[in-house]
């Protein structure tokens, strides 16, 4: 096998991202026996799918809807809490909302966010925990001192949650795959910009979204990259590459479809 073929095989093995339930990340960078945190578990499809590819994973997560999470308690390697992830621990107001003009598109949403285009149908008060505290608790329960992957899909609460992370915790997270909700809540647009600017100190940030911006976003911690990865991700997040992509938007969208390796999505 030629050198270039070996190089291509190595690149394909480690640097083609996987997409599970519209969340893109590098599966090959996750080790057997590692800690995965799934926030906004729903029925647990994401966690159950990733467990098919890696051995002895320890899954921690949250899901507020008890009907959805009821089937997950049978898994010995799952640690699940029935509460809301937020920027603080204690109690928080939680809303059932409906979009004023696009209710058929969005459906019924449960969120902590109030936005002018959303009508409140019901209001609750529920328990919440800061993301920083939940990560600390997860590492203690799993007896693992690093987090290989966090999946965040918590209907707009991700901004406050990520802002709760201290420097020590940020340095222990290898990847974060998340959905920002600026496409739903216009009031969050500037907050997302401010947050991503702050997190660029620790992470390379990739937007794999095929529709609304930052709907499928990946954060890769710079501290866990080898030299080749550092060069590759520096190039892919450079102004030069972004300008190249912007000039060929249609071609790039086709490339994204081919580049993302869909698993059970």
Short mmCIF file of C-alpha atoms in Angstrom, two decimals:
data_model
loop_
_atom_site.label_atom_id
_atom_site.label_comp_id
_atom_site.label_asym_id
_atom_site.label_seq_id
_atom_site.Cartn_x
_atom_site.Cartn_y
_atom_site.Cartn_z
CA UNK A 1 0.00 0.00 0.00
CA UNK A 2 1.36 3.42 -1.01
CA UNK A 3 2.13 6.11 1.55
CA UNK A 4 -0.71 8.31 0.28
CA UNK A 5 -3.20 5.44 0.49
CA UNK A 6 -2.14 4.79 4.08
CA UNK A 7 -2.51 8.48 4.85
CA UNK A 8 -5.99 8.52 3.30
CA UNK A 9 -7.02 5.45 5.31
CA UNK A 10 -5.73 7.06 8.51
CA UNK A 11 -7.64 10.27 7.77
CA UNK A 12 -10.84 8.34 6.97
CA UNK A 13 -10.54 6.28 10.15
CA UNK A 14 -10.11 9.17 12.58
CA UNK A 15 -11.31 12.38 10.93
CA UNK A 16 -14.65 11.56 9.31
CA UNK A 17 -17.29 12.68 11.85
CA UNK A 18 -20.27 10.60 12.88
CA UNK A 19 -23.78 12.00 13.14
CA UNK A 20 -26.29 10.38 15.53
CA UNK A 21 -29.73 11.94 15.79
CA UNK A 22 -28.51 15.17 14.16
CA UNK A 23 -25.55 15.55 16.54
CA UNK A 24 -22.14 15.40 14.88
CA UNK A 25 -18.91 14.42 16.66
CA UNK A 26 -15.77 12.29 16.24
CA UNK A 27 -16.73 8.77 17.34
CA UNK A 28 -13.20 7.46 16.75
CA UNK A 29 -11.88 9.87 19.39
CA UNK A 30 -14.08 8.27 22.06
CA UNK A 31 -12.46 5.46 24.03
CA UNK A 32 -14.08 2.29 25.36
CA UNK A 33 -15.04 2.65 29.03
CA UNK A 34 -15.30 6.45 28.88
CA UNK A 35 -17.89 8.85 30.29
CA UNK A 36 -20.62 10.24 28.00
CA UNK A 37 -23.07 12.89 29.25
CA UNK A 38 -26.42 13.11 27.45
CA UNK A 39 -28.45 16.20 28.33
CA UNK A 40 -31.97 16.24 26.94
CA UNK A 41 -32.08 12.44 26.60
CA UNK A 42 -35.63 12.11 25.30
CA UNK A 43 -36.05 8.32 24.85
CA UNK A 44 -32.29 7.78 24.96
CA UNK A 45 -31.80 7.01 21.26
CA UNK A 46 -28.50 8.91 21.11
CA UNK A 47 -27.01 7.13 24.13
CA UNK A 48 -28.26 3.68 23.14
CA UNK A 49 -26.84 4.11 19.64
CA UNK A 50 -23.38 5.23 20.76
CA UNK A 51 -23.27 2.22 23.12
CA UNK A 52 -23.53 0.01 20.02
CA UNK A 53 -20.19 1.34 18.79
CA UNK A 54 -18.14 1.57 21.98
CA UNK A 55 -17.76 -0.90 24.87
CA UNK A 56 -18.40 -0.29 28.57
CA UNK A 57 -19.45 3.34 28.26
CA UNK A 58 -20.83 5.03 31.37
CA UNK A 59 -23.79 7.26 30.45
CA UNK A 60 -25.11 10.03 32.67
CA UNK A 61 -27.95 12.29 31.63
CA UNK A 62 -31.04 14.32 32.38
CA UNK A 63 -34.58 14.20 31.05
CA UNK A 64 -37.49 16.11 32.56
CA UNK A 65 -40.23 14.04 30.94
CA UNK A 66 -40.63 10.96 33.18
CA UNK A 67 -42.67 9.11 30.52
CA UNK A 68 -39.77 9.35 28.06
CA UNK A 69 -37.07 8.31 30.52
CA UNK A 70 -38.98 5.39 32.11
CA UNK A 71 -37.47 2.78 29.79
CA UNK A 72 -33.90 3.91 30.44
CA UNK A 73 -33.67 2.85 34.08
CA UNK A 74 -33.14 -0.80 33.12
CA UNK A 75 -29.62 -0.07 31.79
CA UNK A 76 -26.95 -0.70 34.46
CA UNK A 77 -24.50 1.76 32.90
CA UNK A 78 -27.05 4.63 32.78
CA UNK A 79 -27.30 7.25 35.56
CA UNK A 80 -30.30 9.50 34.86
CA UNK A 81 -31.81 12.41 36.77
CA UNK A 82 -35.29 13.88 36.32
CA UNK A 83 -34.59 17.63 36.33
CA UNK A 84 -33.49 20.60 34.21
CA UNK A 85 -29.92 21.58 33.33
CA UNK A 86 -29.41 25.30 33.92
CA UNK A 87 -26.86 27.90 34.94
CA UNK A 88 -27.53 27.34 38.65
CA UNK A 89 -28.75 24.65 41.04
CA UNK A 90 -32.04 24.87 42.92
CA UNK A 91 -35.44 25.74 41.41
CA UNK A 92 -36.32 27.25 38.05
CA UNK A 93 -39.43 28.32 36.12
CA UNK A 94 -40.19 26.11 33.15
CA UNK A 95 -42.68 26.81 30.36
CA UNK A 96 -44.75 25.01 27.78
CA UNK A 97 -44.73 27.42 24.83
CA UNK A 98 -46.14 27.65 21.33
CA UNK A 99 -44.86 29.79 18.44
CA UNK A 100 -47.26 32.56 17.46
CA UNK A 101 -46.95 32.04 13.68
CA UNK A 102 -45.11 28.70 13.13
CA UNK A 103 -46.81 26.39 15.60
CA UNK A 104 -47.07 23.51 13.10
CA UNK A 105 -43.35 23.66 12.31
CA UNK A 106 -42.07 23.81 15.91
CA UNK A 107 -44.84 21.98 17.72
CA UNK A 108 -45.10 22.11 21.51
CA UNK A 109 -41.86 23.14 23.22
CA UNK A 110 -40.79 22.95 26.88
CA UNK A 111 -38.17 25.54 27.76
CA UNK A 112 -36.86 28.00 30.36
CA UNK A 113 -36.65 30.72 27.67
CA UNK A 114 -39.20 33.50 27.24
CA UNK A 115 -39.24 35.10 23.79
CA UNK A 116 -41.65 37.59 22.24
CA UNK A 117 -42.74 35.26 19.42
CA UNK A 118 -43.65 32.44 21.80
CA UNK A 119 -46.89 32.22 23.76
CA UNK A 120 -46.88 30.66 27.23
CA UNK A 121 -49.41 27.82 27.49
CA UNK A 122 -48.39 26.50 30.91
CA UNK A 123 -45.90 27.46 33.62
CA UNK A 124 -44.15 25.11 36.06
CA UNK A 125 -41.52 25.28 38.75
CA UNK A 126 -39.06 22.41 38.79
CA UNK A 127 -35.69 21.32 40.15
CA UNK A 128 -32.56 22.30 38.24
CA UNK A 129 -28.84 21.69 38.47
CA UNK A 130 -25.98 23.67 36.97
CA UNK A 131 -24.07 21.97 34.17
CA UNK A 132 -20.85 22.45 36.15
CA UNK A 133 -22.29 20.61 39.16
CA UNK A 134 -23.81 17.82 37.07
CA UNK A 135 -20.47 17.15 35.33
CA UNK A 136 -18.74 16.97 38.72
CA UNK A 137 -21.41 14.58 40.01
CA UNK A 138 -21.17 12.45 36.84
CA UNK A 139 -17.40 12.04 37.16
CA UNK A 140 -17.77 11.00 40.81
CA UNK A 141 -20.48 8.43 40.04
CA UNK A 142 -18.57 7.02 37.05
CA UNK A 143 -15.19 7.26 38.82
CA UNK A 144 -13.74 8.81 35.67
CA UNK A 145 -11.91 12.15 35.69
CA UNK A 146 -12.58 13.22 32.09
CA UNK A 147 -15.66 13.52 29.86
CA UNK A 148 -15.18 12.18 26.34
CA UNK A 149 -18.43 13.68 25.00
CA UNK A 150 -21.31 15.87 26.11
CA UNK A 151 -24.49 15.97 24.02
CA UNK A 152 -26.61 19.07 24.68
CA UNK A 153 -30.14 19.49 23.32
CA UNK A 154 -32.01 21.42 26.01
CA UNK A 155 -34.24 23.89 24.13
CA UNK A 156 -32.35 27.13 24.71
CA UNK A 157 -31.01 26.40 28.21
CA UNK A 158 -27.58 25.56 26.77
CA UNK A 159 -26.30 29.15 26.99
CA UNK A 160 -26.77 29.51 30.75
CA UNK A 161 -25.59 25.91 31.23
CA UNK A 162 -22.32 26.43 29.34
CA UNK A 163 -21.73 29.77 31.06
CA UNK A 164 -21.79 27.92 34.41
CA UNK A 165 -18.63 25.95 33.53
CA UNK A 166 -15.44 26.93 35.33
CA UNK A 167 -11.96 26.64 33.83
CA UNK A 168 -11.16 23.36 35.58
CA UNK A 169 -14.31 21.70 34.22
CA UNK A 170 -13.81 23.06 30.69
CA UNK A 171 -10.36 21.47 30.61
CA UNK A 172 -11.87 18.05 31.38
CA UNK A 173 -14.32 17.99 28.44
CA UNK A 174 -12.99 16.53 25.17
CA UNK A 175 -15.99 17.11 22.85
CA UNK A 176 -19.37 18.85 23.03
CA UNK A 177 -22.04 18.30 20.39
CA UNK A 178 -24.98 20.62 20.74
CA UNK A 179 -27.88 22.41 19.16
CA UNK A 180 -28.04 26.15 19.68
CA UNK A 181 -31.58 27.54 19.51
CA UNK A 182 -31.06 31.00 18.05
CA UNK A 183 -33.19 29.86 15.08
CA UNK A 184 -36.10 29.49 17.55
CA UNK A 185 -35.41 32.27 20.04
CA UNK A 186 -34.25 35.50 18.38
CA UNK A 187 -33.35 36.94 21.78
CA UNK A 188 -30.48 34.43 22.06
CA UNK A 189 -28.57 35.41 18.89
CA UNK A 190 -26.18 37.87 20.58
CA UNK A 191 -25.77 35.57 23.60
CA UNK A 192 -24.66 32.72 21.32
CA UNK A 193 -22.07 34.98 19.64
CA UNK A 194 -20.69 36.08 23.01
CA UNK A 195 -20.55 32.50 24.34
CA UNK A 196 -18.80 31.02 21.30
CA UNK A 197 -16.22 33.82 21.40
CA UNK A 198 -15.47 32.93 25.03
CA UNK A 199 -15.27 29.18 24.39
CA UNK A 200 -12.87 29.56 21.44
CA UNK A 201 -10.13 29.91 24.03
CA UNK A 202 -10.61 26.21 24.88
CA UNK A 203 -12.27 24.66 21.82
CA UNK A 204 -12.25 24.57 18.05
CA UNK A 205 -15.84 25.13 16.93
CA UNK A 206 -17.40 23.53 13.84
CA UNK A 207 -20.87 24.18 12.43
CA UNK A 208 -22.19 21.11 10.61
CA UNK A 209 -25.69 22.56 10.23
CA UNK A 210 -27.41 21.98 6.91
CA UNK A 211 -30.19 24.49 7.56
CA UNK A 212 -30.24 27.02 10.42
CA UNK A 213 -26.79 28.20 11.66
CA UNK A 214 -25.31 26.42 14.71
CA UNK A 215 -28.11 23.85 14.85
CA UNK A 216 -25.52 21.06 14.74
CA UNK A 217 -22.42 22.42 16.42
CA UNK A 218 -19.26 20.61 17.55
CA UNK A 219 -16.72 21.83 20.10
CA UNK A 220 -13.36 20.03 20.18
CA UNK A 221 -11.02 20.72 23.10
CA UNK A 222 -7.61 21.96 21.91
CA UNK A 223 -5.83 20.28 24.83
CA UNK A 224 -6.55 16.73 23.55
CA UNK A 225 -5.31 17.11 19.97
CA UNK A 226 -2.13 15.71 18.45
CA UNK A 227 0.07 17.92 16.27
CA UNK A 228 -1.58 16.88 12.99
CA UNK A 229 -5.07 17.51 14.40
CA UNK A 230 -3.99 20.90 15.70
CA UNK A 231 -2.80 21.92 12.22
CA UNK A 232 -5.89 20.47 10.52
CA UNK A 233 -8.41 22.16 12.81
CA UNK A 234 -6.51 25.45 12.76
CA UNK A 235 -6.82 25.42 8.96
CA UNK A 236 -10.51 24.38 8.94
CA UNK A 237 -11.42 27.19 11.35
CA UNK A 238 -9.24 29.83 9.64
CA UNK A 239 -10.64 32.95 7.95
CA UNK A 240 -9.14 31.74 4.66
CA UNK A 241 -11.06 28.45 4.74
CA UNK A 242 -14.29 30.13 5.85
CA UNK A 243 -13.99 32.63 2.98
CA UNK A 244 -13.43 29.72 0.57
CA UNK A 245 -16.53 27.97 1.88
CA UNK A 246 -18.66 31.12 1.68
CA UNK A 247 -17.78 31.57 -1.99
CA UNK A 248 -18.86 28.02 -2.80
CA UNK A 249 -21.83 27.57 -0.49
CA UNK A 250 -23.72 25.15 -2.78
CA UNK A 251 -20.71 22.87 -3.29
CA UNK A 252 -19.92 22.94 0.41
CA UNK A 253 -23.46 21.88 1.35
CA UNK A 254 -23.16 18.86 -0.96
CA UNK A 255 -19.77 18.12 0.63
CA UNK A 256 -21.32 18.27 4.11
CA UNK A 257 -23.95 15.72 3.11
CA UNK A 258 -21.21 13.37 1.92
CA UNK A 259 -18.86 14.11 4.82
CA UNK A 260 -21.29 13.39 7.62
CA UNK A 261 -21.49 9.71 8.40
CA UNK A 262 -25.08 9.13 9.48
CA UNK A 263 -25.71 6.41 12.07
CA UNK A 264 -29.34 5.58 12.92
CA UNK A 265 -30.54 9.09 12.11
#
